[in-house]
PDB file of C-alpha atoms in Angstrom:
ATOM      1  CA  LYS I   1       0.644 -23.440  16.358  1.00 74.00           C
ATOM      2  CA  ASN I   2       1.454 -20.006  15.025  1.00 84.00           C
ATOM      3  CA  GLN I   3      -0.376 -17.204  16.760  1.00 93.00           C
ATOM      4  CA  GLN I   4      -1.277 -14.092  14.714  1.00 96.00           C
ATOM      5  CA  VAL I   5      -0.049 -10.989  16.522  1.00 95.00           C
ATOM      6  CA  LYS I   6      -1.702  -7.565  16.301  1.00 96.00           C
ATOM      7  CA  ILE I   7       0.129  -4.714  14.568  1.00 96.00           C
ATOM      8  CA  SER I   8      -0.640  -2.507  17.556  1.00 92.00           C
ATOM      9  CA  LYS I   9       1.783  -4.674  19.517  1.00 94.00           C
ATOM     10  CA  PHE I  10       4.586  -3.058  17.516  1.00 95.00           C
ATOM     11  CA  PHE I  11       3.279   0.398  16.578  1.00 94.00           C
ATOM     12  CA  HIS I  12       1.897   2.614  19.314  1.00 90.00           C
ATOM     13  CA  VAL I  13      -0.331   5.627  19.130  1.00 88.00           C
ATOM     14  CA  ALA I  14       1.936   8.579  18.356  1.00 80.00           C
TER      15      ALA I  14
ATOM     16  CA  MET S   1      -9.222  25.627   0.479  1.00 95.00           C
ATOM     17  CA  PHE S   2      -7.596  22.398  -0.664  1.00 98.00           C
ATOM     18  CA  GLU S   3      -7.022  21.558  -4.327  1.00 98.00           C
ATOM     19  CA  ALA S   4      -4.797  18.839  -5.807  1.00 98.00           C
ATOM     20  CA  ARG S   5      -4.664  18.211  -9.569  1.00 98.00           C
ATOM     21  CA  LEU S   6      -3.114  14.977 -10.832  1.00 98.00           C
ATOM     22  CA  LEU S   7      -2.424  14.739 -14.590  1.00 97.00           C
ATOM     23  CA  GLN S   8      -1.990  10.971 -14.401  1.00 97.00           C
ATOM     24  CA  GLY S   9      -5.388  10.296 -12.868  1.00 98.00           C
ATOM     25  CA  SER S  10      -4.924   6.566 -13.393  1.00 98.00           C
ATOM     26  CA  LEU S  11      -2.515   6.559 -10.442  1.00 98.00           C
ATOM     27  CA  LEU S  12      -5.279   7.575  -8.059  1.00 98.00           C
ATOM     28  CA  LYS S  13      -7.548   4.896  -9.516  1.00 98.00           C
ATOM     29  CA  LYS S  14      -4.813   2.322  -8.863  1.00 98.00           C
ATOM     30  CA  VAL S  15      -4.228   3.645  -5.342  1.00 98.00           C
ATOM     31  CA  MET S  16      -7.932   3.134  -4.691  1.00 98.00           C
ATOM     32  CA  GLU S  17      -7.685  -0.494  -5.796  1.00 97.00           C
ATOM     33  CA  ALA S  18      -4.667  -0.895  -3.532  1.00 98.00           C
ATOM     34  CA  LEU S  19      -6.555   0.300  -0.459  1.00 98.00           C
ATOM     35  CA  LYS S  20     -10.156  -0.747  -0.718  1.00 96.00           C
ATOM     36  CA  GLU S  21      -9.784  -4.461  -0.067  1.00 96.00           C
ATOM     37  CA  LEU S  22      -8.074  -3.858   3.297  1.00 97.00           C
ATOM     38  CA  LEU S  23      -9.732  -0.667   4.484  1.00 97.00           C
ATOM     39  CA  ASN S  24     -13.371   0.379   4.630  1.00 96.00           C
ATOM     40  CA  GLU S  25     -12.652   3.949   5.576  1.00 96.00           C
ATOM     41  CA  ALA S  26      -9.621   6.149   6.172  1.00 97.00           C
ATOM     42  CA  ALA S  27      -8.598   9.731   6.829  1.00 97.00           C
ATOM     43  CA  TRP S  28      -6.765  11.524   4.015  1.00 97.00           C
ATOM     44  CA  ASP S  29      -4.467  13.957   5.818  1.00 96.00           C
ATOM     45  CA  CYS S  30      -3.570  16.916   3.633  1.00 97.00           C
ATOM     46  CA  SER S  31      -0.821  19.402   4.365  1.00 97.00           C
ATOM     47  CA  ASP S  32       1.376  21.598   2.189  1.00 97.00           C
ATOM     48  CA  ALA S  33       3.808  18.626   1.957  1.00 98.00           C
ATOM     49  CA  GLY S  34       1.219  16.420   0.330  1.00 98.00           C
ATOM     50  CA  ILE S  35      -1.410  13.808   1.131  1.00 98.00           C
ATOM     51  CA  GLN S  36      -0.854  11.080   3.750  1.00 97.00           C
ATOM     52  CA  LEU S  37      -3.096   8.232   4.774  1.00 98.00           C
ATOM     53  CA  GLN S  38      -2.467   5.723   7.539  1.00 97.00           C
ATOM     54  CA  ALA S  39      -4.935   3.111   8.719  1.00 96.00           C
ATOM     55  CA  MET S  40      -5.099  -0.367  10.192  1.00 96.00           C
ATOM     56  CA  ASP S  41      -7.307  -3.021   8.634  1.00 96.00           C
ATOM     57  CA  ASN S  42     -10.359  -4.025  10.667  1.00 93.00           C
ATOM     58  CA  SER S  43      -8.538  -6.895  12.398  1.00 95.00           C
ATOM     59  CA  HIS S  44      -5.611  -4.640  13.389  1.00 95.00           C
ATOM     60  CA  VAL S  45      -3.161  -7.154  11.935  1.00 97.00           C
ATOM     61  CA  SER S  46      -1.895  -4.915   9.139  1.00 98.00           C
ATOM     62  CA  LEU S  47      -1.329  -1.199   8.620  1.00 98.00           C
ATOM     63  CA  VAL S  48      -1.401   0.738   5.354  1.00 98.00           C
ATOM     64  CA  SER S  49       0.610   3.909   4.920  1.00 98.00           C
ATOM     65  CA  LEU S  50       0.177   6.028   1.768  1.00 98.00           C
ATOM     66  CA  ASN S  51       2.196   9.099   0.884  1.00 98.00           C
ATOM     67  CA  LEU S  52       1.584  11.356  -2.145  1.00 98.00           C
ATOM     68  CA  ARG S  53       4.003  14.298  -2.273  1.00 98.00           C
ATOM     69  CA  ALA S  54       2.708  17.760  -3.230  1.00 98.00           C
ATOM     70  CA  GLU S  55       5.419  18.092  -5.920  1.00 98.00           C
ATOM     71  CA  GLY S  56       3.935  15.133  -7.751  1.00 97.00           C
ATOM     72  CA  PHE S  57       0.755  17.026  -8.509  1.00 98.00           C
ATOM     73  CA  ASP S  58       0.308  19.352 -11.482  1.00 97.00           C
ATOM     74  CA  LYS S  59      -1.312  21.856  -9.129  1.00 98.00           C
ATOM     75  CA  TYR S  60      -1.378  21.612  -5.343  1.00 98.00           C
ATOM     76  CA  ARG S  61      -2.858  24.072  -2.886  1.00 98.00           C
ATOM     77  CA  CYS S  62      -3.450  23.448   0.822  1.00 97.00           C
ATOM     78  CA  ASP S  63      -4.213  26.626   2.711  1.00 96.00           C
ATOM     79  CA  ARG S  64      -4.777  24.835   6.017  1.00 95.00           C
ATOM     80  CA  ASN S  65      -4.041  21.277   7.158  1.00 95.00           C
ATOM     81  CA  LEU S  66      -7.078  19.182   6.453  1.00 94.00           C
ATOM     82  CA  SER S  67      -8.079  15.654   7.423  1.00 95.00           C
ATOM     83  CA  MET S  68     -10.803  14.205   5.222  1.00 96.00           C
ATOM     84  CA  GLY S  69     -12.519  11.066   6.521  1.00 96.00           C
ATOM     85  CA  MET S  70     -13.657   9.033   3.553  1.00 97.00           C
ATOM     86  CA  ASN S  71     -15.618   5.859   3.026  1.00 97.00           C
ATOM     87  CA  LEU S  72     -13.314   4.059   0.598  1.00 98.00           C
ATOM     88  CA  GLY S  73     -16.125   2.012  -0.892  1.00 97.00           C
ATOM     89  CA  SER S  74     -17.903   5.201  -1.917  1.00 97.00           C
ATOM     90  CA  MET S  75     -14.675   6.831  -3.075  1.00 98.00           C
ATOM     91  CA  SER S  76     -13.919   3.766  -5.165  1.00 97.00           C
ATOM     92  CA  LYS S  77     -17.325   3.993  -6.853  1.00 97.00           C
ATOM     93  CA  ILE S  78     -16.626   7.625  -7.736  1.00 98.00           C
ATOM     94  CA  LEU S  79     -13.125   6.919  -9.050  1.00 98.00           C
ATOM     95  CA  LYS S  80     -14.523   4.159 -11.236  1.00 98.00           C
ATOM     96  CA  CYS S  81     -16.324   6.965 -13.062  1.00 98.00           C
ATOM     97  CA  ALA S  82     -12.947   8.388 -14.138  1.00 98.00           C
ATOM     98  CA  SER S  83     -11.275   7.144 -17.312  1.00 98.00           C
ATOM     99  CA  ASN S  84      -7.641   6.084 -17.146  1.00 97.00           C
ATOM    100  CA  GLU S  85      -6.656   9.059 -19.309  1.00 98.00           C
ATOM    101  CA  ASP S  86      -8.524  11.615 -17.188  1.00 98.00           C
ATOM    102  CA  ILE S  87      -6.929  14.386 -15.182  1.00 98.00           C
ATOM    103  CA  ILE S  88      -8.244  14.081 -11.618  1.00 98.00           C
ATOM    104  CA  THR S  89      -8.619  17.002  -9.218  1.00 98.00           C
ATOM    105  CA  ILE S  90      -9.533  16.612  -5.550  1.00 98.00           C
ATOM    106  CA  LYS S  91     -10.841  19.742  -3.880  1.00 98.00           C
ATOM    107  CA  ALA S  92     -12.470  20.787  -0.630  1.00 98.00           C
ATOM    108  CA  GLN S  93     -13.230  24.028   1.158  1.00 95.00           C
ATOM    109  CA  ASP S  94     -11.608  24.453   4.585  1.00 91.00           C
ATOM    110  CA  ASN S  95     -13.547  22.643   7.336  1.00 82.00           C
ATOM    111  CA  ALA S  96     -15.925  21.378   4.648  1.00 85.00           C
ATOM    112  CA  ASP S  97     -18.098  18.338   5.147  1.00 95.00           C
ATOM    113  CA  THR S  98     -17.859  17.275   1.507  1.00 97.00           C
ATOM    114  CA  VAL S  99     -15.044  16.673  -1.003  1.00 98.00           C
ATOM    115  CA  THR S 100     -15.321  17.090  -4.773  1.00 98.00           C
ATOM    116  CA  PHE S 101     -13.602  14.977  -7.408  1.00 98.00           C
ATOM    117  CA  VAL S 102     -13.305  16.519 -10.896  1.00 98.00           C
ATOM    118  CA  PHE S 103     -12.448  14.343 -13.911  1.00 98.00           C
ATOM    119  CA  GLU S 104     -11.308  16.125 -17.076  1.00 98.00           C
ATOM    120  CA  SER S 105     -10.923  14.232 -20.336  1.00 98.00           C
ATOM    121  CA  PRO S 106      -7.545  14.888 -22.005  1.00 96.00           C
ATOM    122  CA  ASP S 107      -9.046  17.143 -24.685  1.00 95.00           C
ATOM    123  CA  GLN S 108     -11.303  18.851 -22.141  1.00 92.00           C
ATOM    124  CA  ASP S 109     -14.438  17.965 -24.066  1.00 96.00           C
ATOM    125  CA  LYS S 110     -15.879  16.139 -21.056  1.00 97.00           C
ATOM    126  CA  VAL S 111     -15.650  17.352 -17.448  1.00 98.00           C
ATOM    127  CA  SER S 112     -17.363  15.467 -14.606  1.00 98.00           C
ATOM    128  CA  ASP S 113     -17.564  16.381 -10.945  1.00 98.00           C
ATOM    129  CA  TYR S 114     -18.665  14.193  -8.048  1.00 98.00           C
ATOM    130  CA  GLU S 115     -19.279  15.486  -4.552  1.00 98.00           C
ATOM    131  CA  MET S 116     -19.001  13.045  -1.643  1.00 98.00           C
ATOM    132  CA  LYS S 117     -19.899  13.480   2.018  1.00 97.00           C
ATOM    133  CA  LEU S 118     -16.972  13.286   4.430  1.00 97.00           C
ATOM    134  CA  MET S 119     -17.006  11.237   7.654  1.00 96.00           C
ATOM    135  CA  ASN S 120     -15.807  12.076  11.139  1.00 94.00           C
ATOM    136  CA  LEU S 121     -13.117   9.483  11.789  1.00 92.00           C
ATOM    137  CA  ASP S 122     -11.266   9.676  15.067  1.00 80.00           C
ATOM    138  CA  GLN S 123      -8.391   7.721  13.651  1.00 75.00           C
ATOM    139  CA  GLU S 124      -5.460   7.390  16.001  1.00 82.00           C
ATOM    140  CA  HIS S 125      -2.133   7.865  14.296  1.00 91.00           C
ATOM    141  CA  LEU S 126       0.424   5.124  15.008  1.00 94.00           C
ATOM    142  CA  GLY S 127       4.138   5.826  15.284  1.00 94.00           C
ATOM    143  CA  ILE S 128       6.182   3.608  12.975  1.00 94.00           C
ATOM    144  CA  PRO S 129       9.707   3.290  14.394  1.00 92.00           C
ATOM    145  CA  GLU S 130      12.604   3.746  11.959  1.00 91.00           C
ATOM    146  CA  THR S 131      14.034   0.235  11.507  1.00 94.00           C
ATOM    147  CA  ASP S 132      17.312  -0.932  10.027  1.00 96.00           C
ATOM    148  CA  TYR S 133      15.987  -4.146   8.470  1.00 97.00           C
ATOM    149  CA  ALA S 134      17.947  -7.388   8.587  1.00 97.00           C
ATOM    150  CA  CYS S 135      16.832  -8.264   5.038  1.00 97.00           C
ATOM    151  CA  THR S 136      15.415  -6.302   2.136  1.00 97.00           C
ATOM    152  CA  ILE S 137      14.281  -8.064  -1.022  1.00 96.00           C
ATOM    153  CA  ARG S 138      13.389  -6.253  -4.218  1.00 96.00           C
ATOM    154  CA  LEU S 139      11.607  -8.369  -6.816  1.00 96.00           C
ATOM    155  CA  PRO S 140       9.206  -7.908  -9.725  1.00 96.00           C
ATOM    156  CA  SER S 141       5.779  -7.072  -8.318  1.00 97.00           C
ATOM    157  CA  SER S 142       4.111  -9.511 -10.694  1.00 97.00           C
ATOM    158  CA  GLU S 143       6.403 -12.246  -9.413  1.00 97.00           C
ATOM    159  CA  PHE S 144       5.478 -11.517  -5.802  1.00 98.00           C
ATOM    160  CA  ALA S 145       1.777 -11.467  -6.680  1.00 98.00           C
ATOM    161  CA  ARG S 146       2.154 -14.838  -8.413  1.00 98.00           C
ATOM    162  CA  ILE S 147       3.997 -16.360  -5.433  1.00 98.00           C
ATOM    163  CA  CYS S 148       1.312 -15.178  -2.985  1.00 98.00           C
ATOM    164  CA  ARG S 149      -1.478 -16.451  -5.211  1.00 98.00           C
ATOM    165  CA  ASP S 150       0.104 -19.848  -5.847  1.00 97.00           C
ATOM    166  CA  LEU S 151       1.225 -20.593  -2.292  1.00 97.00           C
ATOM    167  CA  SER S 152      -1.966 -19.411  -0.606  1.00 96.00           C
ATOM    168  CA  GLN S 153      -3.613 -22.459  -2.136  1.00 96.00           C
ATOM    169  CA  PHE S 154      -1.527 -24.672   0.155  1.00 95.00           C
ATOM    170  CA  GLY S 155      -2.022 -23.001   3.492  1.00 94.00           C
ATOM    171  CA  GLU S 156      -3.211 -19.926   5.294  1.00 94.00           C
ATOM    172  CA  SER S 157       0.359 -19.060   6.342  1.00 96.00           C
ATOM    173  CA  MET S 158       3.462 -18.401   4.334  1.00 97.00           C
ATOM    174  CA  VAL S 159       7.017 -18.643   5.651  1.00 97.00           C
ATOM    175  CA  ILE S 160       9.437 -16.165   4.064  1.00 98.00           C
ATOM    176  CA  SER S 161      13.062 -17.127   4.680  1.00 98.00           C
ATOM    177  CA  CYS S 162      15.922 -14.947   3.550  1.00 96.00           C
ATOM    178  CA  THR S 163      19.508 -16.160   3.451  1.00 91.00           C
ATOM    179  CA  LYS S 164      22.545 -15.058   1.458  1.00 84.00           C
ATOM    180  CA  GLU S 165      21.690 -17.650  -1.212  1.00 84.00           C
ATOM    181  CA  GLY S 166      18.291 -16.130  -1.819  1.00 93.00           C
ATOM    182  CA  VAL S 167      14.757 -15.970  -0.525  1.00 97.00           C
ATOM    183  CA  ARG S 168      12.379 -18.888  -0.060  1.00 98.00           C
ATOM    184  CA  PHE S 169       8.605 -18.692   0.190  1.00 98.00           C
ATOM    185  CA  SER S 170       6.858 -21.752   1.678  1.00 98.00           C
ATOM    186  CA  ALA S 171       3.351 -22.819   2.573  1.00 97.00           C
ATOM    187  CA  THR S 172       2.008 -26.084   3.859  1.00 94.00           C
ATOM    188  CA  GLY S 173      -1.442 -27.431   4.540  1.00 92.00           C
ATOM    189  CA  ASP S 174      -3.847 -30.307   3.953  1.00 91.00           C
ATOM    190  CA  ILE S 175      -3.018 -30.830   0.274  1.00 91.00           C
ATOM    191  CA  GLY S 176       0.730 -30.617   0.775  1.00 93.00           C
ATOM    192  CA  THR S 177       3.640 -28.226   0.767  1.00 95.00           C
ATOM    193  CA  GLY S 178       4.862 -25.614  -1.691  1.00 97.00           C
ATOM    194  CA  ASN S 179       8.323 -24.021  -1.797  1.00 97.00           C
ATOM    195  CA  ILE S 180       9.467 -21.262  -4.134  1.00 98.00           C
ATOM    196  CA  LYS S 181      13.118 -20.236  -4.071  1.00 97.00           C
ATOM    197  CA  LEU S 182      14.284 -17.046  -5.759  1.00 96.00           C
ATOM    198  CA  ALA S 183      17.983 -16.520  -6.284  1.00 92.00           C
ATOM    199  CA  GLN S 184      19.567 -13.097  -6.313  1.00 89.00           C
ATOM    200  CA  SER S 185      19.713 -11.926  -9.929  1.00 85.00           C
ATOM    201  CA  ALA S 186      23.194 -12.431 -11.358  1.00 78.00           C
ATOM    202  CA  LYS S 187      23.130  -9.731 -14.001  1.00 73.00           C
ATOM    203  CA  VAL S 188      20.850  -6.765 -13.406  1.00 71.00           C
ATOM    204  CA  ASP S 189      20.190  -5.671 -16.959  1.00 75.00           C
ATOM    205  CA  LYS S 190      16.546  -4.662 -16.566  1.00 78.00           C
ATOM    206  CA  GLU S 191      16.286  -3.060 -13.105  1.00 78.00           C
ATOM    207  CA  GLU S 192      12.613  -3.835 -12.561  1.00 81.00           C
ATOM    208  CA  GLU S 193      13.017  -7.508 -13.532  1.00 83.00           C
ATOM    209  CA  ALA S 194      15.779  -8.087 -10.999  1.00 92.00           C
ATOM    210  CA  VAL S 195      15.725  -9.880  -7.669  1.00 94.00           C
ATOM    211  CA  VAL S 196      18.013  -7.937  -5.368  1.00 93.00           C
ATOM    212  CA  ILE S 197      18.640  -9.105  -1.806  1.00 94.00           C
ATOM    213  CA  GLU S 198      20.437  -7.119   0.902  1.00 94.00           C
ATOM    214  CA  MET S 199      21.033  -9.270   3.940  1.00 94.00           C
ATOM    215  CA  GLN S 200      22.523  -8.187   7.272  1.00 96.00           C
ATOM    216  CA  GLU S 201      21.470 -11.437   8.938  1.00 96.00           C
ATOM    217  CA  PRO S 202      19.254 -14.360   7.869  1.00 97.00           C
ATOM    218  CA  VAL S 203      15.581 -13.991   8.779  1.00 97.00           C
ATOM    219  CA  SER S 204      12.649 -16.402   8.643  1.00 97.00           C
ATOM    220  CA  LEU S 205       9.129 -15.231   9.513  1.00 97.00           C
ATOM    221  CA  THR S 206       5.578 -16.526   9.105  1.00 97.00           C
ATOM    222  CA  PHE S 207       2.715 -14.393   7.749  1.00 98.00           C
ATOM    223  CA  ALA S 208      -0.948 -14.857   6.939  1.00 97.00           C
ATOM    224  CA  CYS S 209      -1.437 -15.298   3.186  1.00 97.00           C
ATOM    225  CA  ARG S 210      -4.744 -13.440   3.043  1.00 97.00           C
ATOM    226  CA  TYR S 211      -3.103 -10.128   3.949  1.00 98.00           C
ATOM    227  CA  LEU S 212      -0.223 -10.684   1.534  1.00 98.00           C
ATOM    228  CA  ASN S 213      -2.753 -11.285  -1.237  1.00 98.00           C
ATOM    229  CA  SER S 214      -4.578  -8.085  -0.296  1.00 98.00           C
ATOM    230  CA  PHE S 215      -1.298  -6.158  -0.512  1.00 98.00           C
ATOM    231  CA  THR S 216      -0.700  -7.417  -4.056  1.00 98.00           C
ATOM    232  CA  LYS S 217      -3.728  -5.403  -5.195  1.00 98.00           C
ATOM    233  CA  ALA S 218      -1.136  -2.621  -5.458  1.00 98.00           C
ATOM    234  CA  THR S 219       0.818  -4.525  -8.138  1.00 98.00           C
ATOM    235  CA  SER S 220      -0.361  -2.258 -10.978  1.00 98.00           C
ATOM    236  CA  LEU S 221       1.296   0.726  -9.244  1.00 98.00           C
ATOM    237  CA  SER S 222       4.870  -0.412  -9.696  1.00 97.00           C
ATOM    238  CA  LYS S 223       6.884  -2.962 -11.688  1.00 96.00           C
ATOM    239  CA  SER S 224       8.837  -3.878  -8.574  1.00 96.00           C
ATOM    240  CA  VAL S 225       8.048  -4.356  -4.894  1.00 98.00           C
ATOM    241  CA  GLN S 226      10.333  -4.265  -1.875  1.00 98.00           C
ATOM    242  CA  LEU S 227       9.983  -6.566   1.147  1.00 98.00           C
ATOM    243  CA  SER S 228      11.763  -5.623   4.375  1.00 98.00           C
ATOM    244  CA  MET S 229      12.131  -8.053   7.254  1.00 98.00           C
ATOM    245  CA  SER S 230      13.678  -8.234  10.704  1.00 97.00           C
ATOM    246  CA  PRO S 231      13.157 -10.873  13.390  1.00 95.00           C
ATOM    247  CA  GLU S 232       9.899 -10.467  15.315  1.00 90.00           C
ATOM    248  CA  VAL S 233       8.833  -7.209  13.685  1.00 94.00           C
ATOM    249  CA  PRO S 234       6.210  -6.504  11.016  1.00 97.00           C
ATOM    250  CA  LEU S 235       7.016  -7.210   7.373  1.00 98.00           C
ATOM    251  CA  VAL S 236       7.024  -4.133   5.132  1.00 98.00           C
ATOM    252  CA  VAL S 237       5.738  -4.490   1.562  1.00 98.00           C
ATOM    253  CA  GLU S 238       6.402  -1.270  -0.356  1.00 98.00           C
ATOM    254  CA  TYR S 239       5.224  -0.230  -3.815  1.00 98.00           C
ATOM    255  CA  LYS S 240       6.557   3.038  -5.260  1.00 97.00           C
ATOM    256  CA  ILE S 241       4.012   5.254  -6.991  1.00 98.00           C
ATOM    257  CA  GLU S 242       5.839   6.730 -10.007  1.00 95.00           C
ATOM    258  CA  ASP S 243       7.730   9.808  -8.797  1.00 94.00           C
ATOM    259  CA  ILE S 244       4.957  11.002  -6.472  1.00 97.00           C
ATOM    260  CA  GLY S 245       5.138   8.655  -3.481  1.00 98.00           C
ATOM    261  CA  HIS S 246       4.577   5.141  -2.206  1.00 98.00           C
ATOM    262  CA  VAL S 247       2.163   2.795  -0.519  1.00 98.00           C
ATOM    263  CA  ARG S 248       3.579   0.711   2.333  1.00 98.00           C
ATOM    264  CA  TYR S 249       1.878  -2.279   3.944  1.00 98.00           C
ATOM    265  CA  TYR S 250       2.982  -3.477   7.371  1.00 98.00           C
ATOM    266  CA  LEU S 251       2.035  -6.992   8.443  1.00 98.00           C
ATOM    267  CA  ALA S 252       2.495  -8.402  11.938  1.00 98.00           C
ATOM    268  CA  PRO S 253       4.093 -11.869  11.912  1.00 97.00           C
ATOM    269  CA  LYS S 254       2.569 -15.068  13.254  1.00 96.00           C
ATOM    270  CA  ILE S 255       4.607 -16.133  16.263  1.00 92.00           C
ATOM    271  CA  GLU S 256       5.121 -19.662  17.668  1.00 84.00           C
ATOM    272  CA  ASP S 257       3.303 -19.599  20.980  1.00 75.00           C
TER     273      ASP S 257
END
């Protein structure tokens, strides 16, 4: 099953 | 004080439509370079990044950097009061707690102004790493909107696969499977009607249809849309906004667990 990933996994607080 | 006057007010109305389905509120960051907005949707699965350059405005003044927290539902209600032909001015005093929108009819016989309370949003700013994408696909925005609408009937996820032959959009679910293949345009006579694919390496990723459909609310902003993909990183869906800027949507993929 495909698991939706969070965008914050890729983009971090600058 | 801050004052930005946009002759083509309809662009701001369209930007509003492009944001309000995904975001409830957002900070409009104003500097002398222009207006920037960056916000994640409530589920933190997608990120919207808007940029409107100062040069694109008929008049632009920003004495001090300003971040205006706005409820986009309220802002949308106000912008609905503007006609497509209106000139729209956004203005605010420094460290004000309200923002004013002024709508001028083309022949100046009707001028409206709406004042809206600002919100304190402690929005964290996310760093978006520069990426050299494996695949970029430019296609007519209406075509992309049609693909998302048609395929989302078949399943909640869409697979976008890009090879040198072309790009394939697929969805599968209870009622069956749908596949749409777009070939690279042979002759590019009308730029905005073309399908142009740049491929460094083939990529195939899975995304949730509901976000893709929300992104296509920006279709009226530009005749073409650009998709950028690399393995295991967010998809970028970018719509140019005339010669003033762009709106970019980033969507995290769905990963086989």
